[in-house]
Coordinates of C-alpha atoms and ligand atoms in Angstrom, one line a residue:
M1 CA 114.5 136.3 86.4
K2 CA 117.3 135.8 84.0
A3 CA 118.3 132.3 83.1
L4 CA 122.1 132.0 82.9
S5 CA 124.0 129.2 81.3
Y6 CA 122.3 125.9 81.3
R7 CA 122.8 122.2 80.6
P8 CA 124.2 122.1 77.1
A9 CA 122.2 120.4 74.5
I10 CA 125.0 118.1 73.3
Q11 CA 125.6 116.0 70.3
V12 CA 127.2 112.7 71.1
T13 CA 129.3 110.7 68.7
I14 CA 127.9 107.2 68.4
M15 CA 130.7 104.8 69.1
A16 CA 131.2 102.0 66.7
L17 CA 130.4 98.7 68.4
T18 CA 131.5 95.3 67.2
T19 CA 128.7 92.9 66.7
F20 CA 128.5 89.6 68.3
A21 CA 127.8 86.7 65.9
A22 CA 126.8 84.0 68.4
G23 CA 123.1 83.2 68.6
C24 CA 122.2 85.6 65.7
D25 CA 120.2 83.0 63.8
R26 CA 118.2 81.7 66.7
G27 CA 118.1 84.9 68.8
P28 CA 119.9 84.9 72.2
A29 CA 119.9 81.9 74.3
H30 CA 118.4 83.9 77.2
S31 CA 117.0 87.4 77.7
I32 CA 118.5 88.3 81.0
V33 CA 119.2 92.0 81.6
P34 CA 121.6 92.9 83.0
V35 CA 123.6 90.0 81.6
P36 CA 124.8 87.8 84.5
Q37 CA 128.5 87.3 85.2
Q38 CA 128.3 83.6 84.4
I39 CA 125.4 81.6 82.8
V40 CA 125.3 78.1 81.5
M41 CA 122.2 77.0 79.7
G42 CA 121.5 73.2 79.9
S43 CA 118.9 71.1 78.3
G44 CA 115.5 70.2 79.7
T45 CA 113.0 72.2 81.7
F46 CA 111.4 72.5 85.1
A47 CA 107.7 73.2 85.3
L48 CA 107.0 75.8 87.9
N49 CA 103.4 75.6 88.8
S50 CA 101.2 75.9 91.8
D51 CA 102.2 72.5 93.1
V52 CA 105.7 73.7 93.6
E53 CA 106.3 74.8 97.2
V54 CA 109.0 77.0 98.6
H55 CA 111.6 75.7 101.1
F56 CA 113.4 78.3 103.1
A57 CA 116.8 77.1 104.3
D58 CA 116.3 79.1 107.5
Q59 CA 112.7 79.1 108.5
A60 CA 113.3 82.0 110.9
D61 CA 114.9 84.3 108.2
E62 CA 112.2 87.1 108.1
G63 CA 114.3 89.1 105.6
A64 CA 114.3 86.2 103.1
R65 CA 110.5 85.7 103.5
S66 CA 109.9 89.5 103.0
V67 CA 112.0 89.6 99.8
F68 CA 110.3 86.4 98.6
D69 CA 106.8 87.8 99.3
I70 CA 107.5 91.0 97.5
W71 CA 108.6 89.1 94.4
A72 CA 105.8 86.5 94.7
T73 CA 102.9 88.9 95.2
P74 CA 102.2 89.7 91.5
F75 CA 102.3 86.0 90.7
R76 CA 99.9 85.2 93.5
E77 CA 97.6 88.1 92.8
S78 CA 97.3 87.3 89.1
G79 CA 96.6 83.7 90.0
T80 CA 99.6 82.4 88.0
L81 CA 101.3 80.7 91.0
T82 CA 100.5 80.0 94.6
L83 CA 104.1 79.8 95.8
G84 CA 103.2 78.5 99.3
A85 CA 106.0 77.6 101.7
A86 CA 106.7 74.0 102.8
E87 CA 109.6 72.0 104.2
G88 CA 111.1 70.0 101.4
G89 CA 109.6 72.1 98.6
A90 CA 111.3 71.9 95.2
F91 CA 112.0 75.7 95.1
R92 CA 114.8 76.0 97.6
I93 CA 115.9 79.4 98.9
G94 CA 118.8 80.3 101.2
V95 CA 121.1 83.1 102.3
D96 CA 124.5 81.9 103.3
G97 CA 126.7 85.0 103.6
E98 CA 129.2 83.6 101.0
G99 CA 130.5 85.5 98.1
A100 CA 130.4 89.2 97.1
P101 CA 127.7 91.5 98.5
E102 CA 124.5 91.3 96.5
S103 CA 125.6 88.1 94.7
Y104 CA 123.5 85.0 94.1
R105 CA 123.7 81.6 92.6
L106 CA 120.6 80.3 90.8
A107 CA 120.3 76.8 89.4
V108 CA 117.3 75.5 87.6
T109 CA 117.4 71.7 87.2
T110 CA 114.8 69.2 86.1
D111 CA 114.1 68.6 89.8
G112 CA 113.7 72.1 91.0
I113 CA 115.1 75.5 91.7
D114 CA 118.0 76.3 94.0
L115 CA 118.6 80.0 94.9
T116 CA 121.4 80.8 97.3
A117 CA 122.4 84.4 97.9
A118 CA 125.1 86.2 99.9
D119 CA 122.5 88.5 101.4
H120 CA 118.9 89.5 101.1
A121 CA 119.6 92.0 98.2
G122 CA 121.3 89.1 96.3
L123 CA 118.2 87.0 97.0
L124 CA 116.0 89.7 95.5
Y125 CA 118.3 89.9 92.4
G126 CA 118.2 86.1 92.0
L127 CA 114.5 86.2 92.0
Q128 CA 114.4 89.0 89.5
T129 CA 116.7 86.9 87.2
L130 CA 114.3 83.9 87.7
S131 CA 111.4 86.1 86.5
Q132 CA 113.4 86.7 83.3
L133 CA 113.6 83.0 82.6
M134 CA 109.8 83.0 82.3
P135 CA 107.6 84.3 79.5
P136 CA 107.5 88.2 79.6
G137 CA 103.9 88.5 80.9
A138 CA 104.1 85.6 83.5
E139 CA 103.6 87.7 86.6
T140 CA 100.6 89.5 85.2
G141 CA 98.7 86.3 84.5
G142 CA 97.4 84.4 81.5
T143 CA 100.3 82.0 81.4
A144 CA 99.5 78.4 81.2
A145 CA 102.7 76.6 82.3
L146 CA 106.0 78.1 83.3
E147 CA 108.6 75.8 81.7
L148 CA 111.9 77.2 83.1
P149 CA 115.0 76.2 81.1
V150 CA 117.6 74.3 82.9
T151 CA 120.2 77.0 83.8
E152 CA 123.1 77.7 86.1
I153 CA 123.9 81.2 87.0
E154 CA 126.5 82.8 89.2
D155 CA 126.1 86.5 89.4
A156 CA 127.4 89.6 91.3
P157 CA 127.4 93.3 90.5
R158 CA 130.3 95.1 89.0
F159 CA 129.6 98.3 91.0
A160 CA 128.2 98.9 94.4
Y161 CA 126.5 102.2 93.4
R162 CA 123.9 101.6 90.7
G163 CA 121.8 104.7 90.5
M164 CA 118.8 106.3 89.0
H165 CA 117.8 109.9 89.7
L166 CA 114.4 111.6 89.4
D167 CA 113.7 115.4 89.6
V168 CA 110.4 115.8 91.4
A169 CA 110.8 119.5 91.7
R170 CA 110.4 120.8 88.1
H171 CA 107.4 118.5 88.0
F172 CA 105.9 116.7 90.9
F173 CA 105.2 113.0 90.8
P174 CA 102.8 111.5 93.4
P175 CA 103.9 108.8 95.9
D176 CA 102.4 106.0 93.9
F177 CA 104.5 106.8 90.9
I178 CA 107.6 107.1 93.1
K179 CA 107.0 103.6 94.3
H180 CA 106.4 102.3 90.8
Y181 CA 109.7 103.9 89.7
I182 CA 111.5 102.3 92.6
D183 CA 109.9 99.0 91.7
L184 CA 111.3 99.3 88.1
L185 CA 114.7 100.1 89.5
A186 CA 114.7 97.0 91.7
R187 CA 113.7 94.8 88.8
Y188 CA 116.8 95.8 87.0
K189 CA 119.2 95.6 90.0
I190 CA 119.5 99.4 90.3
N191 CA 120.1 99.9 94.0
R192 CA 120.2 103.7 94.5
F193 CA 117.3 106.2 94.0
H194 CA 118.6 109.8 94.0
W195 CA 115.5 111.8 94.9
H196 CA 115.9 115.5 93.8
L197 CA 113.6 117.1 96.2
T198 CA 114.3 120.9 96.0
E199 CA 114.7 123.4 93.2
D200 CA 114.1 127.0 92.2
Q201 CA 110.7 125.9 90.9
G202 CA 109.5 124.0 94.0
W203 CA 110.3 122.6 97.4
R204 CA 108.8 119.1 97.8
I205 CA 109.5 117.8 101.3
E206 CA 107.6 118.7 104.4
I207 CA 109.8 120.2 107.1
D208 CA 108.0 120.7 110.5
R209 CA 110.1 123.6 111.6
Y210 CA 109.7 125.6 108.5
P211 CA 106.0 125.4 107.4
R212 CA 106.4 128.1 104.7
L213 CA 108.5 125.6 102.7
T214 CA 105.3 123.7 101.9
E215 CA 102.8 126.6 102.2
I216 CA 104.8 128.9 99.9
A217 CA 107.9 127.2 98.3
A218 CA 106.0 124.1 97.1
F219 CA 103.8 126.1 94.6
R220 CA 104.6 128.3 91.6
E221 CA 102.1 130.6 90.0
Q222 CA 102.5 129.2 86.6
T223 CA 104.9 127.4 84.3
Q224 CA 106.6 128.5 81.2
I225 CA 105.5 126.9 77.9
G226 CA 108.2 125.6 75.6
H227 CA 111.9 126.3 75.9
G228 CA 111.1 130.0 76.7
L229 CA 114.4 131.2 75.3
D230 CA 113.0 134.5 73.9
E231 CA 110.2 135.7 76.1
F232 CA 108.1 134.3 79.0
N233 CA 105.0 132.5 77.9
G234 CA 103.2 131.1 80.9
D235 CA 100.5 128.5 81.1
G236 CA 98.5 130.5 83.7
I237 CA 98.1 127.4 85.9
R238 CA 99.2 127.3 89.5
Y239 CA 101.3 124.2 90.0
G240 CA 102.9 122.4 93.0
G241 CA 102.8 119.7 95.6
F242 CA 105.0 118.1 98.2
Y243 CA 105.5 114.8 100.1
T244 CA 104.3 114.7 103.7
K245 CA 106.6 113.1 106.2
D246 CA 104.3 110.1 106.4
E247 CA 104.4 109.6 102.7
I248 CA 108.2 109.8 102.7
R249 CA 108.4 107.2 105.5
D250 CA 106.1 105.0 103.5
I251 CA 108.3 105.4 100.4
V252 CA 111.5 104.8 102.3
A253 CA 110.1 101.6 103.8
Y254 CA 108.9 100.5 100.3
A255 CA 112.4 101.1 98.9
Q256 CA 114.2 99.4 101.8
A257 CA 112.1 96.3 101.3
R258 CA 113.4 96.3 97.7
H259 CA 117.0 97.0 98.7
V260 CA 116.9 100.4 97.1
T261 CA 118.6 103.1 99.1
I262 CA 117.2 106.6 98.7
I263 CA 119.6 109.5 98.5
P264 CA 117.6 112.7 99.2
E265 CA 118.9 115.9 97.6
I266 CA 118.5 119.2 99.3
E267 CA 120.1 121.8 96.9
M268 CA 122.4 124.5 98.2
P269 CA 123.7 127.1 97.9
G270 CA 122.1 127.5 94.4
H271 CA 118.8 126.2 92.9
A272 CA 117.2 127.6 96.1
Q273 CA 114.9 130.3 94.8
A274 CA 111.7 128.5 96.0
A275 CA 113.1 128.4 99.6
L276 CA 114.0 132.1 99.3
A277 CA 110.5 132.9 98.3
A278 CA 109.4 131.4 101.6
Y279 CA 112.3 132.7 103.7
P280 CA 113.7 135.8 101.9
E281 CA 115.9 136.7 104.8
L282 CA 118.3 133.9 103.8
A283 CA 119.3 135.7 100.6
C284 CA 122.0 138.4 100.2
T285 CA 119.5 140.9 98.8
E286 CA 116.2 141.9 100.1
G287 CA 113.7 140.2 97.8
P288 CA 110.9 139.5 97.6
F289 CA 111.4 136.3 95.6
E290 CA 109.0 134.2 93.7
V291 CA 109.0 130.4 93.2
A292 CA 110.5 130.3 89.7
M293 CA 108.2 129.8 86.7
T294 CA 110.9 129.4 84.1
W295 CA 113.8 126.9 83.9
G296 CA 117.5 127.7 84.1
V297 CA 120.0 128.9 86.6
F298 CA 119.2 131.7 89.0
E299 CA 121.3 134.3 90.7
D300 CA 119.4 134.4 93.9
I301 CA 121.1 131.8 96.1
Y302 CA 121.5 131.3 99.8
C303 CA 123.7 133.9 101.5
P304 CA 126.3 132.3 103.8
Y305 CA 124.9 134.0 107.0
E306 CA 125.0 132.2 110.3
E307 CA 121.1 132.2 110.1
T308 CA 121.3 130.3 106.8
F309 CA 123.5 127.6 108.3
E310 CA 121.1 127.3 111.2
F311 CA 118.2 127.0 108.7
L312 CA 120.0 124.4 106.6
E313 CA 121.1 122.4 109.5
N314 CA 117.6 122.3 111.0
V315 CA 116.3 121.2 107.6
L316 CA 119.0 118.6 107.2
A317 CA 118.3 117.3 110.8
E318 CA 114.8 116.5 109.8
V319 CA 115.9 115.0 106.5
I320 CA 118.5 112.8 108.3
E321 CA 115.7 111.5 110.5
L322 CA 113.6 110.4 107.6
F323 CA 116.3 108.7 105.4
P324 CA 118.4 105.8 106.8
G325 CA 120.9 105.7 103.9
E326 CA 124.5 106.9 104.4
Y327 CA 124.4 109.7 101.9
I328 CA 122.7 113.1 101.9
H329 CA 123.1 114.9 98.5
I330 CA 123.5 118.7 99.0
G331 CA 123.5 119.7 95.3
G332 CA 126.3 122.3 95.0
D333 CA 125.9 122.7 91.2
E334 CA 125.2 125.8 89.2
A335 CA 125.5 128.4 91.9
P336 CA 126.3 131.8 90.3
K337 CA 128.3 134.0 92.7
T338 CA 126.9 137.3 91.5
R339 CA 125.0 138.1 94.7
W340 CA 127.9 137.0 96.9
E341 CA 130.3 139.3 94.9
E342 CA 128.0 142.2 95.6
S343 CA 127.4 141.4 99.3
E344 CA 129.1 143.3 102.0
Y345 CA 128.5 140.4 104.4
V346 CA 130.3 138.0 102.0
R347 CA 133.2 140.5 101.5
D348 CA 133.6 140.7 105.3
L349 CA 133.4 136.9 105.6
M350 CA 136.2 136.6 102.9
V351 CA 138.4 139.0 104.9
R352 CA 137.8 137.1 108.1
E353 CA 138.5 133.8 106.5
G354 CA 141.4 135.0 104.4
F355 CA 139.7 134.1 101.1
N356 CA 140.7 136.0 97.9
D357 CA 138.3 134.3 95.5
V358 CA 134.5 134.1 96.0
E359 CA 134.7 130.4 94.9
Q360 CA 136.4 129.7 98.2
V361 CA 133.2 130.8 99.9
Q362 CA 131.4 127.9 98.0
G363 CA 134.1 125.6 99.5
Y364 CA 133.6 127.1 102.9
F365 CA 129.8 126.7 102.6
I366 CA 129.9 123.0 101.6
R367 CA 132.7 122.1 104.1
R368 CA 130.5 123.5 107.0
I369 CA 127.6 121.4 105.8
E370 CA 129.8 118.4 105.5
R371 CA 131.0 118.8 109.1
F372 CA 127.3 118.9 110.2
L373 CA 126.4 115.8 108.2
N374 CA 129.5 113.9 109.4
A375 CA 128.8 114.8 113.0
N376 CA 125.3 113.4 112.5
G377 CA 126.5 110.1 111.0
K378 CA 126.0 110.9 107.3
R379 CA 128.2 111.3 104.3
L380 CA 128.0 114.2 101.9
I381 CA 127.6 113.7 98.2
G382 CA 127.4 116.6 95.7
W383 CA 127.6 117.6 92.0
D384 CA 131.2 118.1 90.7
E385 CA 131.1 121.9 91.4
I386 CA 131.9 121.0 95.0
L387 CA 135.4 120.5 93.7
E388 CA 135.6 124.3 93.2
G389 CA 136.8 126.4 96.2
G390 CA 138.1 123.5 98.2
L391 CA 136.6 120.0 98.3
P392 CA 135.2 118.9 101.6
P393 CA 137.5 116.2 103.0
N394 CA 135.1 113.3 103.0
A395 CA 132.8 114.2 100.2
T396 CA 131.8 111.9 97.4
V397 CA 131.6 113.6 94.0
M398 CA 128.9 113.1 91.4
S399 CA 130.6 113.9 88.0
W400 CA 128.0 115.3 85.6
R401 CA 129.8 117.9 83.5
G402 CA 131.7 115.1 81.8
T403 CA 134.1 112.9 83.6
I404 CA 136.9 115.4 84.4
G405 CA 135.5 116.2 87.8
G406 CA 135.3 112.5 88.6
I407 CA 138.8 111.9 87.4
E408 CA 140.1 114.8 89.5
A409 CA 138.2 113.7 92.6
S410 CA 139.3 110.1 92.4
R411 CA 142.9 111.2 92.1
R412 CA 142.4 113.2 95.2
G413 CA 141.2 110.1 97.0
H414 CA 137.4 110.8 96.9
D415 CA 134.7 108.4 96.0
V416 CA 133.0 109.2 92.7
V417 CA 129.7 108.4 91.0
M418 CA 129.8 109.0 87.3
T419 CA 126.8 110.6 85.7
P420 CA 128.1 112.5 82.7
Y421 CA 125.5 114.2 80.5
S422 CA 127.2 112.9 77.4
H423 CA 125.9 109.4 78.2
L424 CA 123.6 109.4 81.2
Y425 CA 121.2 112.4 80.9
F426 CA 117.9 110.7 80.2
D427 CA 116.2 114.1 79.6
Y428 CA 117.9 114.2 76.2
Y429 CA 116.1 113.2 73.0
Q430 CA 116.2 109.6 71.9
S431 CA 116.2 110.5 68.2
E432 CA 117.8 113.0 65.9
D433 CA 114.4 113.6 64.5
Q434 CA 113.2 115.7 67.4
D435 CA 109.8 116.4 65.8
A436 CA 109.0 112.7 66.0
E437 CA 109.6 112.7 69.8
P438 CA 107.8 114.2 72.8
F439 CA 109.1 117.7 73.4
A440 CA 112.4 117.6 75.4
I441 CA 115.2 119.8 76.6
G442 CA 117.5 119.1 73.6
G443 CA 120.5 116.9 73.1
F444 CA 120.6 113.4 71.6
L445 CA 121.2 110.3 73.7
P446 CA 120.3 107.2 71.9
L447 CA 120.3 103.7 73.5
D448 CA 123.6 102.6 72.0
T449 CA 125.4 105.6 73.5
V450 CA 124.1 104.8 76.9
Y451 CA 125.1 101.2 76.4
S452 CA 128.6 102.1 75.3
Y453 CA 129.3 104.0 78.5
E454 CA 132.3 102.8 80.5
P455 CA 132.3 104.3 84.0
V456 CA 136.0 103.8 84.8
P457 CA 138.2 106.2 82.8
P458 CA 141.1 104.2 81.4
Q459 CA 143.7 106.8 82.3
L460 CA 143.2 106.3 86.0
R461 CA 145.8 104.5 88.1
D462 CA 144.5 101.2 89.6
R463 CA 144.1 102.7 93.1
D464 CA 142.1 105.6 91.7
K465 CA 139.9 103.3 89.7
E466 CA 138.8 101.8 93.0
R467 CA 137.3 105.2 93.8
I468 CA 134.7 105.0 91.0
I469 CA 132.0 103.4 93.0
G470 CA 129.4 103.4 90.2
A471 CA 127.3 105.3 87.8
Q472 CA 123.8 106.9 87.7
A473 CA 121.5 108.2 85.1
N474 CA 119.5 111.4 85.7
V475 CA 115.9 112.3 84.8
W476 CA 115.4 116.1 84.9
T477 CA 111.8 116.8 84.4
E478 CA 111.4 120.4 83.1
Y479 CA 109.6 119.0 80.1
M480 CA 108.1 115.9 81.6
K481 CA 104.7 116.5 83.2
T482 CA 103.4 112.9 83.5
G483 CA 104.6 109.6 84.8
D484 CA 104.0 108.2 81.3
H485 CA 106.5 110.6 79.8
V486 CA 109.1 109.8 82.5
E487 CA 108.7 106.1 81.6
Y488 CA 109.2 106.9 77.9
M489 CA 112.5 108.7 78.7
L490 CA 113.5 106.0 81.1
M491 CA 112.9 103.0 79.0
P492 CA 114.6 101.3 77.4
R493 CA 117.7 103.4 78.3
M494 CA 117.6 102.2 81.9
L495 CA 118.0 98.7 80.6
A496 CA 121.3 99.8 79.0
L497 CA 122.3 101.5 82.3
S498 CA 121.6 98.3 84.2
E499 CA 124.1 96.5 82.1
V500 CA 126.7 99.3 82.4
V501 CA 126.6 99.2 86.2
W502 CA 126.0 95.5 86.9
S503 CA 127.6 93.4 84.1
A504 CA 131.3 92.8 83.4
A505 CA 132.6 95.3 80.8
E506 CA 133.9 92.4 78.6
A507 CA 130.5 90.7 78.7
K508 CA 128.7 93.7 77.1
D509 CA 127.6 93.3 73.5
Y510 CA 125.2 95.7 71.9
E511 CA 123.7 93.5 69.2
N512 CA 123.1 90.8 71.7
F513 CA 121.6 93.3 74.1
L514 CA 119.2 94.5 71.4
E515 CA 118.0 90.9 70.9
R516 CA 117.6 90.4 74.7
I517 CA 115.6 93.6 75.3
E518 CA 112.8 92.4 73.0
W519 CA 111.7 90.2 75.9
H520 CA 111.8 93.2 78.2
L521 CA 109.8 95.5 75.9
A522 CA 107.1 92.7 75.9
R523 CA 107.2 92.6 79.6
L524 CA 106.9 96.4 79.9
D525 CA 103.8 96.1 77.7
A526 CA 102.4 93.5 80.1
L527 CA 103.2 95.7 83.1
G528 CA 101.6 98.8 81.4
V529 CA 104.9 100.7 81.4
N530 CA 105.5 103.2 78.6
Y531 CA 108.8 103.1 76.6
R532 CA 110.3 104.4 73.4
P533 CA 110.2 101.7 70.7
L534 CA 113.4 100.6 69.2
D535 CA 114.5 102.1 65.9
D536 CA 113.9 99.8 62.9
Ligands
ACM1 C1 123.0 119.3 86.9 O1 122.6 118.8 85.8 N1 122.8 120.6 87.1 C2 123.6 118.6 88.0

């Protein structure tokens, strides 16, 4: 199979950032990431120890107890804190429905802790912030006394959509790692997990009606070694895996409990060669097809037959049943039209529909899928190629080939998630000295470039700015075979992302951020999470 154009290995200009003088001598006054909207540090401390009990404002609020227990479990298991509940306890927790969604107010006084949140997500975030007022290894044990500084915080997110993506198709990551990943997201107030489940190189989700997707499409014969630009050099090792429906239900529940919404992605019409290996009758040409063993963009894509729509709608119906979130991601990127141009069926379809450009067939394809999703109570989100050939009326656009697609979509009244490769592709190298880094796809995306990202393009009119619902970073895993490697590419860049999507733009300060993340790197050490060390 011939690989066509591919994600460009870009070079990003490092933006000059002004440095922030305050606190330079003594280090930052606090280490909270993402930096809260408002924080006032007082004097004095409160000793949080196992004598301190937790008072729930509403005893019957099961959601509050559930969030609290999730947060408290590591402290309890490591023996650091008991955190038992009792009327009149000095650690007071409540949800009052006041303020912006996901907001919270946290006050540590010499008498105790008061945490009040707008909702259960806000409660979780308030607790995550509280953890960051402790020593970095507090939850994993070995801490004598937790002396919390007197502090008053009011906090709320800047964006509703704060996303991280993971490609589990190029390489497969087991359910335990997915949970661990979701846990890391929730710690940093990232609330969307975009789960990239299907690709040319593997189909990773069990679909009852189409067993060949997991028997055939979930496994490739071998995997290319290196970038493979000249000739195929395979490793000779059969590779694959998939998530059963029970595993997916378990992961969805795990994510829901941490207020992370999963956005499953089922790619179409391109990046579908694995599915075509299982069901070749869905292609415009005869096949046979193989689950791809190399990376790139492939010409064999779904053919817009009625049978293909029936297949995809049946698949999506099972996907919809598993995932409670509002969005289903349908891909839409990198779909070469070579096979469609050569297909008599597609030519007839174009005559019937009055299309004079094959790109209009892509629009037709995605609009039909959108109608199906909308009729089943879901919203469609897709990569910015869905702008080509006629944008589906209610679609949300994920702008990855820069920000032009996002700008265009917002001007046309569509919601947009920004994920430009220039700033948010975490598969790119973290150093210009590539030999010093684990092998990667290319590019150069250092921490300060991620940190400098501003999701709202300044040229937008105010009403179009409202359409930018947030941003997301993507982790494509062609060259990441292990969870350890994924963590290395994720951290500390995800800490920068968290500040991009949560904190006020004017509160961002890179030098100050660098000081604050020292605490977080120590915490990642304590949690056993891999990361790329900071440059000297
Ligand atoms: C993409 O990187 N092809 C969305």
